[in-house]
Amino acid sequence: METHTATVTFDPAKTTAEALATAVTNVGYPAKVLKNGG
């Protein structure tokens, strides 16, 4: 990815943005949650 960003849509009844960021980081792609508006 040129911008090093991704937009992810998820079901908040099943997970959280923080949990997704942790999972992505754990497989080798450092991730953080950006608040609305980046």
mmCIF file with all atom_site columns, N, CA and C in Angstrom:
data_model
loop_
_atom_site.group_PDB
_atom_site.id
_atom_site.type_symbol
_atom_site.label_atom_id
_atom_site.label_alt_id
_atom_site.label_comp_id
_atom_site.label_asym_id
_atom_site.label_entity_id
_atom_site.label_seq_id
_atom_site.pdbx_PDB_ins_code
_atom_site.Cartn_x
_atom_site.Cartn_y
_atom_site.Cartn_z
_atom_site.occupancy
_atom_site.B_iso_or_equiv
_atom_site.pdbx_formal_charge
_atom_site.auth_seq_id
_atom_site.auth_comp_id
_atom_site.auth_asym_id
_atom_site.auth_atom_id
_atom_site.pdbx_PDB_model_num
ATOM 1   N N  . MET A 1 1  ? 0.836   -1.183  0.000  1.00 0.00 ? 1  MET A N  1
ATOM 2   C CA . MET A 1 1  ? 0.000   0.000   0.000  1.00 0.00 ? 1  MET A CA 1
ATOM 3   C C  . MET A 1 1  ? 0.882   1.248   0.000  1.00 0.00 ? 1  MET A C  1
ATOM 4   N N  . GLU A 1 2  ? 0.639   2.108   -0.888 1.00 0.00 ? 2  GLU A N  1
ATOM 5   C CA . GLU A 1 2  ? 1.427   3.333   -0.970 1.00 0.00 ? 2  GLU A CA 1
ATOM 6   C C  . GLU A 1 2  ? 1.255   4.227   0.250  1.00 0.00 ? 2  GLU A C  1
ATOM 7   N N  . THR A 1 3  ? 0.048   4.316   0.782  1.00 0.00 ? 3  THR A N  1
ATOM 8   C CA . THR A 1 3  ? -0.208  5.222   1.906  1.00 0.00 ? 3  THR A CA 1
ATOM 9   C C  . THR A 1 3  ? 0.021   4.565   3.254  1.00 0.00 ? 3  THR A C  1
ATOM 10  N N  . HIS A 1 4  ? 0.223   3.260   3.260  1.00 0.00 ? 4  HIS A N  1
ATOM 11  C CA . HIS A 1 4  ? 0.414   2.516   4.504  1.00 0.00 ? 4  HIS A CA 1
ATOM 12  C C  . HIS A 1 4  ? -0.789  2.626   5.426  1.00 0.00 ? 4  HIS A C  1
ATOM 13  N N  . THR A 1 5  ? -1.978  2.735   4.839  1.00 0.00 ? 5  THR A N  1
ATOM 14  C CA . THR A 1 5  ? -3.204  2.778   5.632  1.00 0.00 ? 5  THR A CA 1
ATOM 15  C C  . THR A 1 5  ? -4.216  1.807   5.054  1.00 0.00 ? 5  THR A C  1
ATOM 16  N N  . ALA A 1 6  ? -5.145  1.419   5.881  1.00 0.00 ? 6  ALA A N  1
ATOM 17  C CA . ALA A 1 6  ? -6.237  0.559   5.439  1.00 0.00 ? 6  ALA A CA 1
ATOM 18  C C  . ALA A 1 6  ? -7.501  0.984   6.163  1.00 0.00 ? 6  ALA A C  1
ATOM 19  N N  . THR A 1 7  ? -8.609  0.832   5.493  1.00 0.00 ? 7  THR A N  1
ATOM 20  C CA . THR A 1 7  ? -9.906  1.073   6.112  1.00 0.00 ? 7  THR A CA 1
ATOM 21  C C  . THR A 1 7  ? -10.547 -0.278  6.338  1.00 0.00 ? 7  THR A C  1
ATOM 22  N N  . VAL A 1 8  ? -10.977 -0.522  7.564  1.00 0.00 ? 8  VAL A N  1
ATOM 23  C CA . VAL A 1 8  ? -11.548 -1.814  7.928  1.00 0.00 ? 8  VAL A CA 1
ATOM 24  C C  . VAL A 1 8  ? -12.956 -1.596  8.463  1.00 0.00 ? 8  VAL A C  1
ATOM 25  N N  . THR A 1 9  ? -13.891 -2.376  7.957  1.00 0.00 ? 9  THR A N  1
ATOM 26  C CA . THR A 1 9  ? -15.257 -2.362  8.466  1.00 0.00 ? 9  THR A CA 1
ATOM 27  C C  . THR A 1 9  ? -15.461 -3.638  9.259  1.00 0.00 ? 9  THR A C  1
ATOM 28  N N  . PHE A 1 10 ? -16.027 -3.519  10.467 1.00 0.00 ? 10 PHE A N  1
ATOM 29  C CA . PHE A 1 10 ? -16.202 -4.694  11.312 1.00 0.00 ? 10 PHE A CA 1
ATOM 30  C C  . PHE A 1 10 ? -17.482 -4.566  12.111 1.00 0.00 ? 10 PHE A C  1
ATOM 31  N N  . ASP A 1 11 ? -17.903 -5.677  12.687 1.00 0.00 ? 11 ASP A N  1
ATOM 32  C CA . ASP A 1 11 ? -19.107 -5.728  13.515 1.00 0.00 ? 11 ASP A CA 1
ATOM 33  C C  . ASP A 1 11 ? -18.700 -5.473  14.963 1.00 0.00 ? 11 ASP A C  1
ATOM 34  N N  . PRO A 1 12 ? -19.032 -4.315  15.524 1.00 0.00 ? 12 PRO A N  1
ATOM 35  C CA . PRO A 1 12 ? -18.622 -4.011  16.892 1.00 0.00 ? 12 PRO A CA 1
ATOM 36  C C  . PRO A 1 12 ? -19.257 -4.915  17.945 1.00 0.00 ? 12 PRO A C  1
ATOM 37  N N  . ALA A 1 13 ? -20.246 -5.703  17.558 1.00 0.00 ? 13 ALA A N  1
ATOM 38  C CA . ALA A 1 13 ? -20.816 -6.682  18.489 1.00 0.00 ? 13 ALA A CA 1
ATOM 39  C C  . ALA A 1 13 ? -19.911 -7.903  18.623 1.00 0.00 ? 13 ALA A C  1
ATOM 40  N N  . LYS A 1 14 ? -18.963 -8.045  17.683 1.00 0.00 ? 14 LYS A N  1
ATOM 41  C CA . LYS A 1 14 ? -18.091 -9.222  17.675 1.00 0.00 ? 14 LYS A CA 1
ATOM 42  C C  . LYS A 1 14 ? -16.644 -8.923  18.042 1.00 0.00 ? 14 LYS A C  1
ATOM 43  N N  . THR A 1 15 ? -16.189 -7.691  17.852 1.00 0.00 ? 15 THR A N  1
ATOM 44  C CA . THR A 1 15 ? -14.800 -7.333  18.158 1.00 0.00 ? 15 THR A CA 1
ATOM 45  C C  . THR A 1 15 ? -14.684 -5.832  18.336 1.00 0.00 ? 15 THR A C  1
ATOM 46  N N  . THR A 1 16 ? -13.482 -5.373  18.614 1.00 0.00 ? 16 THR A N  1
ATOM 47  C CA . THR A 1 16 ? -13.228 -3.934  18.746 1.00 0.00 ? 16 THR A CA 1
ATOM 48  C C  . THR A 1 16 ? -12.119 -3.527  17.782 1.00 0.00 ? 16 THR A C  1
ATOM 49  N N  . ALA A 1 17 ? -12.038 -2.246  17.528 1.00 0.00 ? 17 ALA A N  1
ATOM 50  C CA . ALA A 1 17 ? -10.966 -1.740  16.676 1.00 0.00 ? 17 ALA A CA 1
ATOM 51  C C  . ALA A 1 17 ? -9.608  -2.045  17.291 1.00 0.00 ? 17 ALA A C  1
ATOM 52  N N  . GLU A 1 18 ? -9.516  -1.920  18.603 1.00 0.00 ? 18 GLU A N  1
ATOM 53  C CA . GLU A 1 18 ? -8.252  -2.193  19.288 1.00 0.00 ? 18 GLU A CA 1
ATOM 54  C C  . GLU A 1 18 ? -7.848  -3.660  19.155 1.00 0.00 ? 18 GLU A C  1
ATOM 55  N N  . ALA A 1 19 ? -8.812  -4.570  19.258 1.00 0.00 ? 19 ALA A N  1
ATOM 56  C CA . ALA A 1 19 ? -8.512  -5.998  19.110 1.00 0.00 ? 19 ALA A CA 1
ATOM 57  C C  . ALA A 1 19 ? -8.036  -6.309  17.695 1.00 0.00 ? 19 ALA A C  1
ATOM 58  N N  . LEU A 1 20 ? -8.645  -5.682  16.708 1.00 0.00 ? 20 LEU A N  1
ATOM 59  C CA . LEU A 1 20 ? -8.203  -5.883  15.326 1.00 0.00 ? 20 LEU A CA 1
ATOM 60  C C  . LEU A 1 20 ? -6.787  -5.353  15.129 1.00 0.00 ? 20 LEU A C  1
ATOM 61  N N  . ALA A 1 21 ? -6.497  -4.185  15.668 1.00 0.00 ? 21 ALA A N  1
ATOM 62  C CA . ALA A 1 21 ? -5.151  -3.614  15.541 1.00 0.00 ? 21 ALA A CA 1
ATOM 63  C C  . ALA A 1 21 ? -4.120  -4.510  16.211 1.00 0.00 ? 21 ALA A C  1
ATOM 64  N N  . THR A 1 22 ? -4.458  -5.061  17.355 1.00 0.00 ? 22 THR A N  1
ATOM 65  C CA . THR A 1 22 ? -3.547  -5.974  18.052 1.00 0.00 ? 22 THR A CA 1
ATOM 66  C C  . THR A 1 22 ? -3.295  -7.225  17.222 1.00 0.00 ? 22 THR A C  1
ATOM 67  N N  . ALA A 1 23 ? -4.335  -7.791  16.646 1.00 0.00 ? 23 ALA A N  1
ATOM 68  C CA . ALA A 1 23 ? -4.189  -9.000  15.831 1.00 0.00 ? 23 ALA A CA 1
ATOM 69  C C  . ALA A 1 23 ? -3.312  -8.736  14.612 1.00 0.00 ? 23 ALA A C  1
ATOM 70  N N  . VAL A 1 24 ? -3.513  -7.611  13.958 1.00 0.00 ? 24 VAL A N  1
ATOM 71  C CA . VAL A 1 24 ? -2.705  -7.264  12.782 1.00 0.00 ? 24 VAL A CA 1
ATOM 72  C C  . VAL A 1 24 ? -1.248  -7.052  13.192 1.00 0.00 ? 24 VAL A C  1
ATOM 73  N N  . THR A 1 25 ? -1.023  -6.370  14.293 1.00 0.00 ? 25 THR A N  1
ATOM 74  C CA . THR A 1 25 ? 0.335   -6.156  14.797 1.00 0.00 ? 25 THR A CA 1
ATOM 75  C C  . THR A 1 25 ? 1.005   -7.485  15.124 1.00 0.00 ? 25 THR A C  1
ATOM 76  N N  . ASN A 1 26 ? 0.257   -8.397  15.711 1.00 0.00 ? 26 ASN A N  1
ATOM 77  C CA . ASN A 1 26 ? 0.815   -9.696  16.107 1.00 0.00 ? 26 ASN A CA 1
ATOM 78  C C  . ASN A 1 26 ? 1.258   -10.554 14.927 1.00 0.00 ? 26 ASN A C  1
ATOM 79  N N  . VAL A 1 27 ? 0.752   -10.285 13.729 1.00 0.00 ? 27 VAL A N  1
ATOM 80  C CA . VAL A 1 27 ? 1.200   -11.039 12.555 1.00 0.00 ? 27 VAL A CA 1
ATOM 81  C C  . VAL A 1 27 ? 2.239   -10.266 11.740 1.00 0.00 ? 27 VAL A C  1
ATOM 82  N N  . GLY A 1 28 ? 2.761   -9.186  12.324 1.00 0.00 ? 28 GLY A N  1
ATOM 83  C CA . GLY A 1 28 ? 3.900   -8.526  11.704 1.00 0.00 ? 28 GLY A CA 1
ATOM 84  C C  . GLY A 1 28 ? 3.639   -7.214  11.001 1.00 0.00 ? 28 GLY A C  1
ATOM 85  N N  . TYR A 1 29 ? 2.452   -6.675  11.107 1.00 0.00 ? 29 TYR A N  1
ATOM 86  C CA . TYR A 1 29 ? 2.133   -5.403  10.469 1.00 0.00 ? 29 TYR A CA 1
ATOM 87  C C  . TYR A 1 29 ? 1.707   -4.412  11.546 1.00 0.00 ? 29 TYR A C  1
ATOM 88  N N  . PRO A 1 30 ? 2.624   -3.587  12.024 1.00 0.00 ? 30 PRO A N  1
ATOM 89  C CA . PRO A 1 30 ? 2.276   -2.649  13.092 1.00 0.00 ? 30 PRO A CA 1
ATOM 90  C C  . PRO A 1 30 ? 1.034   -1.837  12.725 1.00 0.00 ? 30 PRO A C  1
ATOM 91  N N  . ALA A 1 31 ? 0.080   -1.816  13.645 1.00 0.00 ? 31 ALA A N  1
ATOM 92  C CA . ALA A 1 31 ? -1.192  -1.147  13.382 1.00 0.00 ? 31 ALA A CA 1
ATOM 93  C C  . ALA A 1 31 ? -1.603  -0.316  14.577 1.00 0.00 ? 31 ALA A C  1
ATOM 94  N N  . LYS A 1 32 ? -2.338  0.731   14.296 1.00 0.00 ? 32 LYS A N  1
ATOM 95  C CA . LYS A 1 32 ? -2.927  1.533   15.363 1.00 0.00 ? 32 LYS A CA 1
ATOM 96  C C  . LYS A 1 32 ? -4.291  2.009   14.890 1.00 0.00 ? 32 LYS A C  1
ATOM 97  N N  . VAL A 1 33 ? -5.129  2.330   15.846 1.00 0.00 ? 33 VAL A N  1
ATOM 98  C CA . VAL A 1 33 ? -6.471  2.804   15.547 1.00 0.00 ? 33 VAL A CA 1
ATOM 99  C C  . VAL A 1 33 ? -6.423  4.318   15.409 1.00 0.00 ? 33 VAL A C  1
ATOM 100 N N  . LEU A 1 34 ? -6.918  4.810   14.280 1.00 0.00 ? 34 LEU A N  1
ATOM 101 C CA . LEU A 1 34 ? -7.043  6.248   14.089 1.00 0.00 ? 34 LEU A CA 1
ATOM 102 C C  . LEU A 1 34 ? -8.466  6.647   14.427 1.00 0.00 ? 34 LEU A C  1
ATOM 103 N N  . LYS A 1 35 ? -8.626  7.719   15.114 1.00 0.00 ? 35 LYS A N  1
ATOM 104 C CA . LYS A 1 35 ? -9.964  8.208   15.428 1.00 0.00 ? 35 LYS A CA 1
ATOM 105 C C  . LYS A 1 35 ? -10.584 8.787   14.159 1.00 0.00 ? 35 LYS A C  1
ATOM 106 N N  . ASN A 1 36 ? -11.874 9.019   14.163 1.00 0.00 ? 36 ASN A N  1
ATOM 107 C CA . ASN A 1 36 ? -12.561 9.568   12.988 1.00 0.00 ? 36 ASN A CA 1
ATOM 108 C C  . ASN A 1 36 ? -11.826 10.785  12.455 1.00 0.00 ? 36 ASN A C  1
ATOM 109 N N  . GLY A 1 37 ? -11.639 10.796  11.165 1.00 0.00 ? 37 GLY A N  1
ATOM 110 C CA . GLY A 1 37 ? -10.935 11.902  10.537 1.00 0.00 ? 37 GLY A CA 1
ATOM 111 C C  . GLY A 1 37 ? -9.438  11.681  10.417 1.00 0.00 ? 37 GLY A C  1
ATOM 112 N N  . GLY A 1 38 ? -8.939  10.522  10.941 1.00 0.00 ? 38 GLY A N  1
ATOM 113 C CA . GLY A 1 38 ? -7.545  10.156  10.800 1.00 0.00 ? 38 GLY A CA 1
ATOM 114 C C  . GLY A 1 38 ? -6.657  10.904  11.699 1.00 0.00 ? 38 GLY A C  1
#
